[in-house]
mmCIF file of C-alpha atoms in Angstrom:
data_model
loop_
_atom_site.group_PDB
_atom_site.id
_atom_site.type_symbol
_atom_site.label_atom_id
_atom_site.label_comp_id
_atom_site.label_asym_id
_atom_site.label_seq_id
_atom_site.Cartn_x
_atom_site.Cartn_y
_atom_site.Cartn_z
ATOM 1 C CA MET A 1 -50.344 -10.254 13.859
ATOM 2 C CA MET A 2 -54.715 -12.795 11.402
ATOM 3 C CA ARG A 3 -57.572 -18.795 12.835
ATOM 4 C CA SER A 4 -53.799 -17.277 11.380
ATOM 5 C CA LEU A 5 -49.041 -11.688 12.073
ATOM 6 C CA ILE A 6 -48.191 -11.460 11.268
ATOM 7 C CA LEU A 7 -50.201 -15.096 14.180
ATOM 8 C CA SER A 8 -54.310 -15.835 18.124
ATOM 9 C CA ALA A 9 -54.600 -19.235 19.779
ATOM 10 C CA ALA A 10 -58.288 -18.714 20.211
ATOM 11 C CA ALA A 11 -58.506 -17.834 16.546
ATOM 12 C CA LEU A 12 -56.130 -20.679 15.764
ATOM 13 C CA SER A 13 -58.413 -23.139 17.535
ATOM 14 C CA LEU A 14 -61.426 -22.051 15.502
ATOM 15 C CA CYS A 15 -59.572 -22.276 12.248
ATOM 16 C CA ALA A 16 -58.147 -25.654 13.119
ATOM 17 C CA CYS A 17 -61.693 -26.925 12.750
ATOM 18 C CA SER A 18 -61.898 -25.756 9.136
ATOM 19 C CA SER A 19 -60.093 -26.968 6.039
ATOM 20 C CA LEU A 20 -58.934 -25.675 2.685
ATOM 21 C CA GLY A 21 -60.449 -26.374 -0.705
ATOM 22 C CA GLY A 22 -63.857 -26.312 -2.322
ATOM 23 C CA GLY A 23 -63.758 -22.664 -3.292
ATOM 24 C CA GLY A 24 -63.299 -21.306 0.235
ATOM 25 C CA PHE A 25 -65.155 -22.261 3.371
ATOM 26 C CA GLY A 26 -64.582 -22.664 7.091
ATOM 27 C CA TYR A 27 -63.770 -19.913 9.566
ATOM 28 C CA GLY A 28 -63.263 -17.074 7.106
ATOM 29 C CA GLY A 29 -62.943 -18.589 3.657
ATOM 30 C CA TYR A 30 -59.923 -18.640 1.372
ATOM 31 C CA SER A 31 -58.958 -17.305 -2.022
ATOM 32 C CA LEU A 32 -56.104 -18.487 -4.215
ATOM 33 C CA ILE A 33 -52.935 -16.388 -4.451
ATOM 34 C CA ARG A 34 -51.113 -16.957 -7.744
ATOM 35 C CA ALA A 35 -47.333 -17.074 -8.112
ATOM 36 C CA LYS A 36 -47.074 -13.521 -9.424
ATOM 37 C CA GLU A 37 -46.694 -10.038 -7.974
ATOM 38 C CA MET A 38 -49.510 -9.293 -5.559
ATOM 39 C CA ARG A 39 -50.401 -6.220 -3.508
ATOM 40 C CA VAL A 40 -51.059 -7.086 0.128
ATOM 41 C CA GLY A 41 -52.719 -5.498 3.138
ATOM 42 C CA ASN A 42 -53.821 -1.987 2.244
ATOM 43 C CA HIS A 43 -52.096 -2.416 -1.148
ATOM 44 C CA SER A 44 -49.153 -0.210 -0.169
ATOM 45 C CA VAL A 45 -46.743 -3.169 -0.470
ATOM 46 C CA ALA A 46 -46.295 -5.698 -3.272
ATOM 47 C CA VAL A 47 -44.665 -9.131 -3.012
ATOM 48 C CA THR A 48 -44.077 -12.027 -5.389
ATOM 49 C CA PRO A 49 -44.708 -15.524 -3.968
ATOM 50 C CA PRO A 50 -42.635 -18.338 -5.510
ATOM 51 C CA ARG A 51 -45.699 -20.630 -5.575
ATOM 52 C CA GLU A 52 -49.426 -20.496 -4.936
ATOM 53 C CA TRP A 53 -50.739 -19.712 -1.454
ATOM 54 C CA ASN A 54 -54.188 -19.244 0.070
ATOM 55 C CA LYS A 55 -55.384 -15.897 1.370
ATOM 56 C CA GLN A 56 -57.615 -15.954 4.434
ATOM 57 C CA SER A 57 -60.558 -13.602 4.248
ATOM 58 C CA THR A 58 -60.657 -13.443 8.047
ATOM 59 C CA THR A 59 -57.354 -12.905 9.732
ATOM 60 C CA LEU A 60 -55.500 -13.487 12.980
ATOM 61 C CA PHE A 61 -55.451 -9.723 13.257
ATOM 62 C CA ASP A 62 -59.255 -9.538 12.880
ATOM 63 C CA ASP A 63 -59.647 -7.821 9.508
ATOM 64 C CA ILE A 64 -57.429 -4.835 10.291
ATOM 65 C CA SER A 65 -57.162 -3.083 6.907
ATOM 66 C CA THR A 66 -53.365 -2.962 6.933
ATOM 67 C CA VAL A 67 -53.056 -6.699 7.681
ATOM 68 C CA GLU A 68 -53.354 -9.763 5.454
ATOM 69 C CA ASP A 69 -52.818 -13.490 6.142
ATOM 70 C CA TRP A 70 -51.796 -16.323 3.856
ATOM 71 C CA THR A 71 -51.571 -20.052 4.574
ATOM 72 C CA GLN A 72 -50.256 -23.053 2.674
ATOM 73 C CA ASN A 73 -51.600 -25.975 4.724
ATOM 74 C CA GLY A 74 -54.141 -24.266 6.981
ATOM 75 C CA PRO A 75 -53.537 -21.645 9.686
ATOM 76 C CA TYR A 76 -53.165 -24.263 12.389
ATOM 77 C CA LEU A 77 -49.962 -25.357 10.624
ATOM 78 C CA ASP A 78 -48.534 -22.291 8.864
ATOM 79 C CA THR A 79 -49.320 -18.612 8.368
ATOM 80 C CA ILE A 80 -47.558 -15.730 6.693
ATOM 81 C CA SER A 81 -48.894 -12.344 7.771
ATOM 82 C CA PHE A 82 -48.324 -8.916 6.276
ATOM 83 C CA VAL A 83 -48.592 -5.599 8.121
ATOM 84 C CA THR A 84 -48.503 -2.741 5.622
ATOM 85 C CA GLY A 85 -48.107 0.790 6.884
ATOM 86 C CA MET A 86 -49.804 0.571 10.281
ATOM 87 C CA LYS A 87 -50.196 4.057 11.747
ATOM 88 C CA ASP A 88 -49.162 5.344 15.149
ATOM 89 C CA GLY A 89 -51.716 4.515 17.831
ATOM 90 C CA LYS A 90 -53.210 1.518 16.023
ATOM 91 C CA ALA A 91 -53.238 -2.067 17.279
ATOM 92 C CA VAL A 92 -52.742 -5.300 15.334
ATOM 93 C CA VAL A 93 -55.922 -6.690 16.912
ATOM 94 C CA ARG A 94 -59.294 -5.205 17.699
ATOM 95 C CA GLN A 95 -59.751 -4.847 21.437
ATOM 96 C CA ARG A 96 -62.087 -3.056 23.799
ATOM 97 C CA ASN A 97 -60.932 -0.504 26.346
ATOM 98 C CA ARG A 98 -62.530 -2.565 29.094
ATOM 99 C CA ASP A 99 -60.536 -5.693 28.241
ATOM 100 C CA ASP A 100 -58.405 -6.660 31.243
ATOM 101 C CA ARG A 101 -55.414 -7.597 29.118
ATOM 102 C CA GLN A 102 -54.371 -5.377 26.239
ATOM 103 C CA VAL A 103 -51.977 -5.851 23.327
ATOM 104 C CA PRO A 104 -49.883 -2.662 23.189
ATOM 105 C CA LYS A 105 -50.683 -0.265 20.378
ATOM 106 C CA PHE A 106 -48.006 0.510 17.821
ATOM 107 C CA ARG A 107 -46.107 3.754 18.374
ATOM 108 C CA SER A 108 -44.124 5.423 15.621
ATOM 109 C CA ASN A 109 -41.059 5.745 17.887
ATOM 110 C CA MET A 110 -40.982 2.076 18.852
ATOM 111 C CA THR A 111 -37.583 0.371 18.818
ATOM 112 C CA PRO A 112 -37.137 -3.195 17.492
ATOM 113 C CA PRO A 113 -37.097 -4.627 21.062
ATOM 114 C CA GLU A 114 -40.374 -2.829 21.782
ATOM 115 C CA ILE A 115 -41.951 -4.181 18.583
ATOM 116 C CA ALA A 116 -40.706 -7.653 19.545
ATOM 117 C CA ALA A 117 -42.374 -7.209 22.945
ATOM 118 C CA MET A 118 -45.600 -6.142 21.213
ATOM 119 C CA ILE A 119 -45.543 -9.317 19.108
ATOM 120 C CA GLU A 120 -44.923 -11.441 22.194
ATOM 121 C CA SER A 121 -47.837 -9.713 23.917
ATOM 122 C CA LEU A 122 -50.076 -10.498 20.933
ATOM 123 C CA PHE A 123 -49.369 -14.195 21.270
ATOM 124 C CA ARG A 124 -49.692 -14.246 25.049
ATOM 125 C CA VAL A 125 -52.823 -12.088 25.318
ATOM 126 C CA ARG A 126 -54.754 -13.177 22.246
ATOM 127 C CA GLY A 127 -53.074 -16.422 21.246
ATOM 128 C CA GLY A 128 -53.055 -18.376 24.484
ATOM 129 C CA THR A 129 -49.279 -18.730 24.413
ATOM 130 C CA VAL A 130 -47.975 -20.209 27.645
ATOM 131 C CA ASP A 131 -44.263 -19.982 26.821
ATOM 132 C CA PHE A 132 -42.624 -17.500 24.417
ATOM 133 C CA LYS A 133 -38.894 -17.275 23.782
ATOM 134 C CA THR A 134 -37.055 -14.762 21.597
ATOM 135 C CA THR A 135 -34.166 -16.650 20.028
ATOM 136 C CA SER A 136 -32.699 -13.764 18.011
ATOM 137 C CA LEU A 137 -33.258 -10.068 17.356
ATOM 138 C CA ALA A 138 -30.888 -8.470 14.879
ATOM 139 C CA PRO A 139 -30.713 -5.607 12.351
ATOM 140 C CA ARG A 140 -31.850 -6.442 8.823
ATOM 141 C CA PRO A 141 -32.633 -4.172 5.860
ATOM 142 C CA PHE A 142 -36.267 -4.219 4.774
ATOM 143 C CA LEU A 143 -38.079 -2.208 2.086
ATOM 144 C CA GLY A 144 -34.964 -0.125 1.565
ATOM 145 C CA ALA A 145 -34.827 0.917 5.216
ATOM 146 C CA SER A 146 -32.958 -0.110 8.357
ATOM 147 C CA GLY A 147 -35.138 -2.814 9.826
ATOM 148 C CA PHE A 148 -34.891 -5.859 12.035
ATOM 149 C CA GLN A 149 -35.354 -9.619 12.109
ATOM 150 C CA LEU A 150 -37.026 -11.318 15.069
ATOM 151 C CA ASP A 151 -36.810 -15.080 15.523
ATOM 152 C CA TYR A 152 -38.846 -16.754 18.237
ATOM 153 C CA GLU A 153 -40.453 -19.970 19.480
ATOM 154 C CA HIS A 154 -43.644 -20.466 21.463
ATOM 155 C CA LEU A 155 -45.783 -23.140 23.058
ATOM 156 C CA ASP A 156 -49.532 -22.564 22.958
ATOM 157 C CA SER A 157 -52.356 -23.959 25.053
ATOM 158 C CA ASP A 158 -52.970 -26.572 22.334
ATOM 159 C CA GLU A 159 -49.536 -28.005 23.284
ATOM 160 C CA VAL A 160 -48.127 -27.434 19.791
ATOM 161 C CA ARG A 161 -44.681 -25.877 19.611
ATOM 162 C CA ARG A 162 -44.319 -23.246 16.909
ATOM 163 C CA ARG A 163 -41.505 -21.177 15.430
ATOM 164 C CA GLY A 164 -41.717 -17.739 13.942
ATOM 165 C CA ARG A 165 -39.738 -15.116 12.087
ATOM 166 C CA ALA A 166 -40.682 -11.495 11.578
ATOM 167 C CA VAL A 167 -38.872 -9.014 9.347
ATOM 168 C CA GLY A 168 -39.972 -5.421 9.626
ATOM 169 C CA ALA A 169 -39.162 -1.734 9.707
ATOM 170 C CA VAL A 170 -40.703 1.545 10.793
ATOM 171 C CA ILE A 171 -40.785 3.846 7.753
ATOM 172 C CA ASP A 172 -42.170 7.382 7.902
ATOM 173 C CA GLY A 173 -43.687 6.542 11.283
ATOM 174 C CA ARG A 174 -45.568 3.474 10.029
ATOM 175 C CA LEU A 175 -44.989 -0.216 10.696
ATOM 176 C CA TYR A 176 -44.229 -2.607 7.844
ATOM 177 C CA LEU A 177 -43.804 -6.262 8.743
ATOM 178 C CA ILE A 178 -43.881 -9.764 7.263
ATOM 179 C CA LEU A 179 -44.258 -12.584 9.790
ATOM 180 C CA LEU A 180 -44.083 -16.361 9.437
ATOM 181 C CA ASP A 181 -45.578 -18.482 12.219
ATOM 182 C CA ALA A 182 -45.749 -22.265 11.805
ATOM 183 C CA ALA A 183 -45.630 -25.570 13.617
ATOM 184 C CA LYS A 184 -42.025 -26.241 14.578
ATOM 185 C CA SER A 185 -42.179 -29.786 13.260
ATOM 186 C CA HIS A 186 -41.655 -29.626 9.452
ATOM 187 C CA TYR A 187 -43.940 -26.717 8.578
ATOM 188 C CA PHE A 188 -41.699 -23.841 9.649
ATOM 189 C CA SER A 189 -38.710 -25.085 7.649
ATOM 190 C CA ALA A 190 -40.972 -25.955 4.699
ATOM 191 C CA SER A 191 -42.401 -22.410 4.598
ATOM 192 C CA LEU A 192 -39.199 -20.493 5.341
ATOM 193 C CA PRO A 193 -37.888 -20.379 1.720
ATOM 194 C CA ASP A 194 -41.195 -18.884 0.563
ATOM 195 C CA PHE A 195 -41.093 -16.377 3.412
ATOM 196 C CA GLU A 196 -37.581 -15.291 2.500
ATOM 197 C CA ALA A 197 -38.587 -14.947 -1.158
ATOM 198 C CA LEU A 198 -41.511 -12.734 -0.130
ATOM 199 C CA VAL A 199 -39.293 -10.558 2.065
ATOM 200 C CA GLY A 200 -36.755 -10.248 -0.738
ATOM 201 C CA SER A 201 -39.365 -9.292 -3.316
ATOM 202 C CA ALA A 202 -41.272 -6.846 -1.100
ATOM 203 C CA HIS A 203 -41.431 -3.241 -2.248
ATOM 204 C CA ARG A 204 -43.597 -0.269 -1.434
ATOM 205 C CA ILE A 205 -46.155 1.065 -3.890
ATOM 206 C CA ARG A 206 -45.875 4.835 -4.070
#
């Protein structure tokens, strides 16, 4: 949940070898996000970033249409991911039925703890996470609905400790989520004000 939710270590490793600038190059290429209202994911949600960001054309969640990734300093260091109206029975990553380890598919009746477990599974199965710890899971309004806030930390196979925060809600049976995942040293705290501004500005496009 997009190398980048919204947050795969295998993908992260590939993207760590690329860099920003020069009109977009590297693992998936980048495009500039201006500090103005932008529609994200499948365009069913709009947010207003407080400063410019970079959109990744290839995401941690593998070009799922309802998912979009942004980065400020490169996905190895920080990523904000958007999940916009994911339907029941869909997964945040592409995976084959014969894969030994599977990230659970989203279900419309999932509770916040179950969504938190799905996010943990994403990092463990597809991100190479060797240690994942939920530090907080609490109710939080989101997009005018009763949602949740998940705070977590994880250590990946690259031996970098990262922190994350996800704010989301299930609305009309679909998952809406904004997720920040960043290196624990400096980059998480540096990106958190932007993340909170995005969450606060988020609204659905009807």
